[in-house]
XYZ file of C-alpha atoms in Angstrom:
362
model
C 77.578 126.577 1.905
C 76.970 123.549 -0.044
C 80.001 122.231 -1.598
C 78.959 120.757 -4.797
C 82.795 119.324 -5.505
C 82.133 116.068 -6.909
C 83.120 113.764 -9.822
C 80.431 114.238 -12.567
C 77.350 111.741 -13.884
C 75.878 112.108 -17.084
C 77.675 115.652 -17.325
C 75.640 117.056 -14.553
C 77.272 117.781 -10.259
C 74.814 118.525 -7.639
C 74.604 117.414 -4.279
C 74.713 114.013 -4.138
C 73.050 112.763 -0.678
C 74.112 109.326 0.701
C 70.624 109.387 3.034
C 68.375 112.286 3.469
C 67.461 113.680 6.851
C 64.255 114.207 6.070
C 62.337 111.696 3.798
C 58.858 110.741 3.138
C 56.816 107.990 4.927
C 54.867 107.009 1.407
C 54.068 103.157 2.065
C 55.774 100.031 0.732
C 54.800 100.760 -3.417
C 57.951 100.747 -5.392
C 58.974 104.029 -7.717
C 58.028 103.979 -10.800
C 60.470 105.544 -14.388
C 57.583 108.654 -14.520
C 57.772 108.153 -18.215
C 55.788 104.760 -17.027
C 54.061 105.716 -14.094
C 50.384 104.466 -13.360
C 48.167 104.401 -9.835
C 48.793 102.012 -7.260
C 47.169 101.138 -4.167
C 49.288 102.082 -0.636
C 48.357 100.950 2.351
C 45.398 100.093 1.369
C 44.437 103.559 0.364
C 43.209 105.364 -2.287
C 45.574 105.363 -5.710
C 48.608 107.122 -5.385
C 50.770 107.939 -8.429
C 54.597 108.318 -7.361
C 57.829 108.456 -10.063
C 61.007 109.774 -9.822
C 63.870 110.833 -11.489
C 67.783 112.064 -10.718
C 68.248 115.211 -10.918
C 70.801 118.075 -9.670
C 72.421 115.110 -8.657
C 70.416 113.873 -6.201
C 66.551 111.883 -6.275
C 63.767 113.845 -6.940
C 60.332 112.002 -5.735
C 57.130 113.015 -7.023
C 53.712 111.692 -5.141
C 50.779 112.618 -6.350
C 46.897 111.547 -4.835
C 44.656 110.501 -7.353
C 40.689 108.938 -7.959
C 38.120 110.529 -6.606
C 37.199 111.745 -9.944
C 41.246 112.521 -11.003
C 41.792 111.252 -14.244
C 45.115 109.248 -13.748
C 46.567 109.632 -17.289
C 45.916 113.674 -16.575
C 47.986 113.490 -13.333
C 51.038 111.431 -14.639
C 51.418 114.045 -17.755
C 51.620 117.019 -15.342
C 53.991 115.012 -13.524
C 56.209 114.664 -17.245
C 55.911 118.443 -17.071
C 57.104 118.829 -13.638
C 59.926 116.914 -14.148
C 60.459 119.155 -17.485
C 60.504 122.410 -15.455
C 62.923 121.412 -13.254
C 65.089 119.497 -15.769
C 65.084 123.610 -17.229
C 65.738 125.387 -14.620
C 68.752 122.724 -13.202
C 70.474 123.470 -16.482
C 70.151 127.137 -16.255
C 71.681 127.086 -12.400
C 74.399 124.197 -12.416
C 77.850 126.139 -12.269
C 78.410 122.260 -14.177
C 77.056 122.724 -17.023
C 78.207 124.288 -20.050
C 76.494 126.954 -21.517
C 74.084 127.596 -17.788
C 74.022 131.053 -16.431
C 76.214 130.167 -13.792
C 78.590 128.895 -15.529
C 78.758 132.126 -18.264
C 79.350 134.176 -14.632
C 82.065 131.815 -13.580
C 84.040 132.965 -16.731
C 83.045 136.066 -17.368
C 84.159 137.167 -13.167
C 86.021 140.285 -13.638
C 85.713 141.260 -17.079
C 82.060 141.781 -17.914
C 78.335 141.248 -16.728
C 76.126 138.009 -17.915
C 72.290 138.290 -19.096
C 70.628 135.382 -16.993
C 67.439 134.487 -16.565
C 64.940 135.716 -14.384
C 64.755 132.683 -12.269
C 68.038 132.627 -11.849
C 68.098 136.218 -10.852
C 65.897 135.208 -8.241
C 68.081 133.063 -6.564
C 70.757 135.148 -6.628
C 68.913 137.949 -5.276
C 67.871 135.540 -2.815
C 71.510 134.269 -2.110
C 72.627 138.368 -1.611
C 70.545 138.661 0.661
C 71.024 135.483 2.726
C 74.686 136.711 2.640
C 73.858 140.034 4.062
C 71.380 138.220 6.463
C 74.067 135.412 7.757
C 76.103 138.170 7.951
C 78.315 135.731 5.753
C 77.817 132.291 7.083
C 75.991 131.861 3.871
C 78.145 132.959 0.587
C 77.123 131.586 -3.684
C 80.601 133.006 -4.101
C 81.878 129.655 -2.063
C 82.410 128.116 -5.485
C 85.579 129.759 -6.109
C 86.967 127.164 -3.852
C 87.731 123.945 -6.590
C 89.686 121.772 -4.924
C 87.588 120.366 -2.805
C 85.833 116.434 -4.021
C 84.061 114.395 -2.148
C 82.900 111.547 -4.352
C 83.565 108.276 -3.263
C 86.951 106.989 -5.055
C 87.632 111.181 -5.995
C 88.188 112.939 -2.475
C 90.331 115.439 -2.461
C 90.987 118.133 0.165
C 93.057 121.289 -1.096
C 96.455 122.253 0.221
C 96.299 125.149 2.795
C 97.802 127.797 0.728
C 95.615 126.974 -1.919
C 92.073 127.462 0.333
C 94.132 130.487 0.993
C 94.410 132.143 -2.373
C 90.397 131.354 -3.057
C 89.069 132.871 -0.113
C 90.389 136.326 -1.215
C 87.701 135.503 -4.196
C 84.697 134.382 -1.704
C 82.537 137.963 -1.202
C 79.196 138.028 -1.810
C 79.872 141.868 -1.837
C 81.386 141.056 -4.854
C 78.179 139.744 -6.497
C 76.641 142.935 -8.778
C 72.677 142.349 -9.465
C 71.519 144.847 -12.063
C 67.618 143.950 -12.058
C 66.751 146.456 -14.295
C 69.062 145.403 -17.069
C 68.732 141.583 -16.047
C 71.980 140.867 -15.833
C 75.052 140.217 -12.923
C 78.704 140.381 -12.732
C 81.600 138.785 -10.626
C 83.588 141.116 -10.611
C 87.009 139.818 -9.557
C 89.131 137.390 -11.629
C 88.709 133.706 -10.427
C 85.125 134.068 -8.683
C 82.475 131.222 -9.330
C 79.122 130.595 -7.875
C 78.181 127.695 -6.122
C 74.182 128.123 -5.883
C 73.575 123.786 -4.982
C 72.645 125.698 -1.299
C 69.849 127.784 -2.578
C 68.881 126.160 -6.158
C 67.055 123.330 -4.848
C 64.088 124.612 -2.903
C 62.818 127.071 -5.107
C 63.689 124.623 -8.427
C 61.544 121.572 -6.388
C 59.402 124.421 -6.004
C 58.800 125.255 -9.378
C 57.801 121.785 -10.066
C 55.013 121.720 -7.367
C 54.129 124.838 -8.980
C 53.614 123.025 -12.232
C 51.569 120.169 -11.073
C 49.367 122.994 -9.321
C 48.453 124.508 -12.703
C 47.390 121.476 -14.119
C 45.056 120.887 -11.642
C 46.767 118.447 -8.888
C 45.311 119.603 -5.543
C 47.467 116.776 -3.244
C 51.184 116.275 -4.051
C 54.284 115.812 -2.825
C 57.824 116.317 -4.055
C 60.895 115.502 -2.434
C 64.539 116.178 -3.536
C 67.080 114.598 -1.444
C 65.074 115.171 1.629
C 64.124 118.561 1.373
C 60.090 117.986 0.896
C 57.471 119.859 -0.403
C 53.546 119.544 0.206
C 50.021 120.849 -0.726
C 46.704 119.428 0.184
C 46.193 115.972 1.249
C 47.354 112.285 0.920
C 43.936 111.354 0.456
C 42.115 111.892 4.133
C 45.316 111.945 5.983
C 48.446 114.602 6.253
C 51.390 114.056 4.486
C 54.062 112.319 6.818
C 58.380 113.790 6.430
C 59.942 111.719 9.406
C 63.240 112.983 10.498
C 66.655 110.939 10.937
C 68.807 110.772 13.938
C 72.192 112.248 12.370
C 73.960 110.380 15.042
C 72.522 107.452 14.077
C 71.074 107.800 10.006
C 68.817 104.266 9.914
C 66.633 105.407 12.925
C 64.183 108.196 12.886
C 63.298 111.289 16.022
C 60.022 111.461 14.688
C 57.670 111.742 11.844
C 56.084 115.663 10.614
C 52.694 115.001 9.622
C 51.739 118.147 6.517
C 49.323 119.317 4.848
C 47.992 122.054 3.083
C 51.466 123.972 1.902
C 54.602 122.664 4.049
C 58.736 121.978 3.301
C 60.909 120.397 5.399
C 64.327 121.911 4.696
C 67.026 119.649 5.860
C 71.261 120.432 5.644
C 73.881 117.828 7.352
C 77.119 117.111 7.417
C 76.919 112.753 6.908
C 75.808 113.096 3.055
C 79.049 112.704 2.081
C 82.479 113.008 2.954
C 85.995 111.522 4.227
C 88.689 110.987 6.646
C 91.971 112.441 6.433
C 94.910 112.462 9.462
C 92.104 111.755 11.640
C 89.288 113.918 10.971
C 86.372 114.000 8.859
C 85.855 116.041 6.100
C 81.950 116.886 4.350
C 81.031 118.439 1.997
C 79.466 121.195 4.014
C 82.320 123.955 3.606
C 82.289 127.602 5.904
C 83.400 130.421 3.855
C 85.099 132.027 6.350
C 87.770 129.757 6.771
C 87.683 127.251 3.059
C 87.089 123.828 5.579
C 83.860 121.857 6.260
C 82.053 123.223 9.078
C 82.033 121.578 12.605
C 79.659 121.536 15.589
C 76.345 120.689 13.645
C 76.063 117.857 12.575
C 72.181 118.241 11.053
C 69.737 120.645 10.930
C 66.067 120.419 9.923
C 63.390 123.588 9.437
C 59.860 123.112 8.887
C 57.658 125.473 7.784
C 55.000 126.786 5.136
C 56.887 128.678 3.106
C 60.111 127.252 1.148
C 60.693 131.535 1.335
C 61.107 131.097 4.674
C 64.052 127.979 4.595
C 65.866 128.343 1.619
C 69.429 128.292 2.357
C 69.041 128.691 5.999
C 69.907 125.085 7.290
C 73.699 125.533 5.507
C 73.957 129.306 7.470
C 73.163 127.704 11.180
C 75.968 124.782 10.011
C 78.416 127.506 9.583
C 76.971 129.612 12.635
C 77.347 126.393 14.749
C 74.807 125.034 17.324
C 75.089 127.932 20.024
C 73.363 130.262 17.027
C 69.865 128.377 16.711
C 68.198 129.713 19.837
C 68.644 133.288 18.678
C 68.560 132.463 15.001
C 64.299 130.880 15.724
C 63.569 134.160 18.150
C 64.179 135.836 15.115
C 62.047 133.410 13.034
C 59.329 131.981 15.255
C 57.318 131.142 11.946
C 60.480 128.011 11.019
C 60.803 125.400 13.366
C 63.884 124.138 13.851
C 66.007 121.004 15.282
C 69.443 121.277 15.021
C 72.004 118.602 15.908
C 74.818 119.123 17.351
C 78.237 116.559 16.543
C 78.521 115.952 20.434
C 75.064 113.852 20.021
C 73.142 117.002 21.116
C 70.047 118.768 19.766
C 68.593 121.899 20.022
C 64.872 121.661 18.690
C 62.411 124.620 18.875
C 58.991 124.305 21.286
C 57.220 124.129 17.863
C 59.042 121.803 16.142
C 58.789 119.092 19.637
C 55.163 119.832 19.478
C 55.242 118.456 15.724
C 56.994 115.775 16.766
C 54.990 112.290 16.597
C 55.744 108.968 17.796
C 57.809 106.806 14.782
C 55.273 104.590 13.986
C 56.441 100.761 14.348
C 55.911 100.082 10.631
C 58.356 103.564 9.313
C 61.110 102.855 12.074
């Protein structure tokens, strides 16, 4: 489960990735402030409008194809509205935002149910389903493990007795949802939610949907290595590079996406520190309270967010041996799992989808 224990920036804390396992390959055009986004030429192609903003503790990028009669001003406005919608949802789901639905649930744990927004209820429903389907490998109540901190300069590991005490409060079966009433309830005092591993993809998807409703047909949204696309980058597919977790400066290959597609990635290389010769990182095992072991990174490829959301984290908890059986039950998702010993397992479809790395993208 992703742990978001890090020091605040602009009043918010989410997953902060030093680099991402998956990254869009969009050419050399610099990212622009979304309030000043202008069309620009990319690699001699038709205009591609791009903008970025810091959300959920990571950099979120939007790229949209313009030209062929598309109004650049209308696309720019759509991008601004997409960022606004993602910011609205972040404010609801961040446990570090005072007054957010997630923070209110933690404050009311063991006392009373809390009315939550429909978007939050949907994410909570997904989190509880993932907990069941992963046999507990994914658990949104890992927020009770508050002693971990991975922000550079503020690294901290809780004492074993603190972890043992907090683990008594980690169990998604004590997350009670009443969808008819629109309420959620954490049944034991001291429980806490951490939706970092399950909320980001739906938030990015909401931004893409804003663009689509505004008439944008070809766009990409990237949030720290989770990449969603629709349409094409003009006359070619969108391209997403997949890094080698053992050598992050290198790409294993390039995925080409068009129409609807999502690449979701998780990894133990994003935030961590050494303690007594052991590397500790931000993806925590809800069964032990300690960082996961055995898997360095996971990349998942599918058409729908719903098919991959949360499973990267769950596979890191379950370990590399679980990947083939998981894929057999999720044949519509292609997977790459990189082990800590340097070996990699890929589904046949992922091996077929990974293209050689262009020289200029290496």
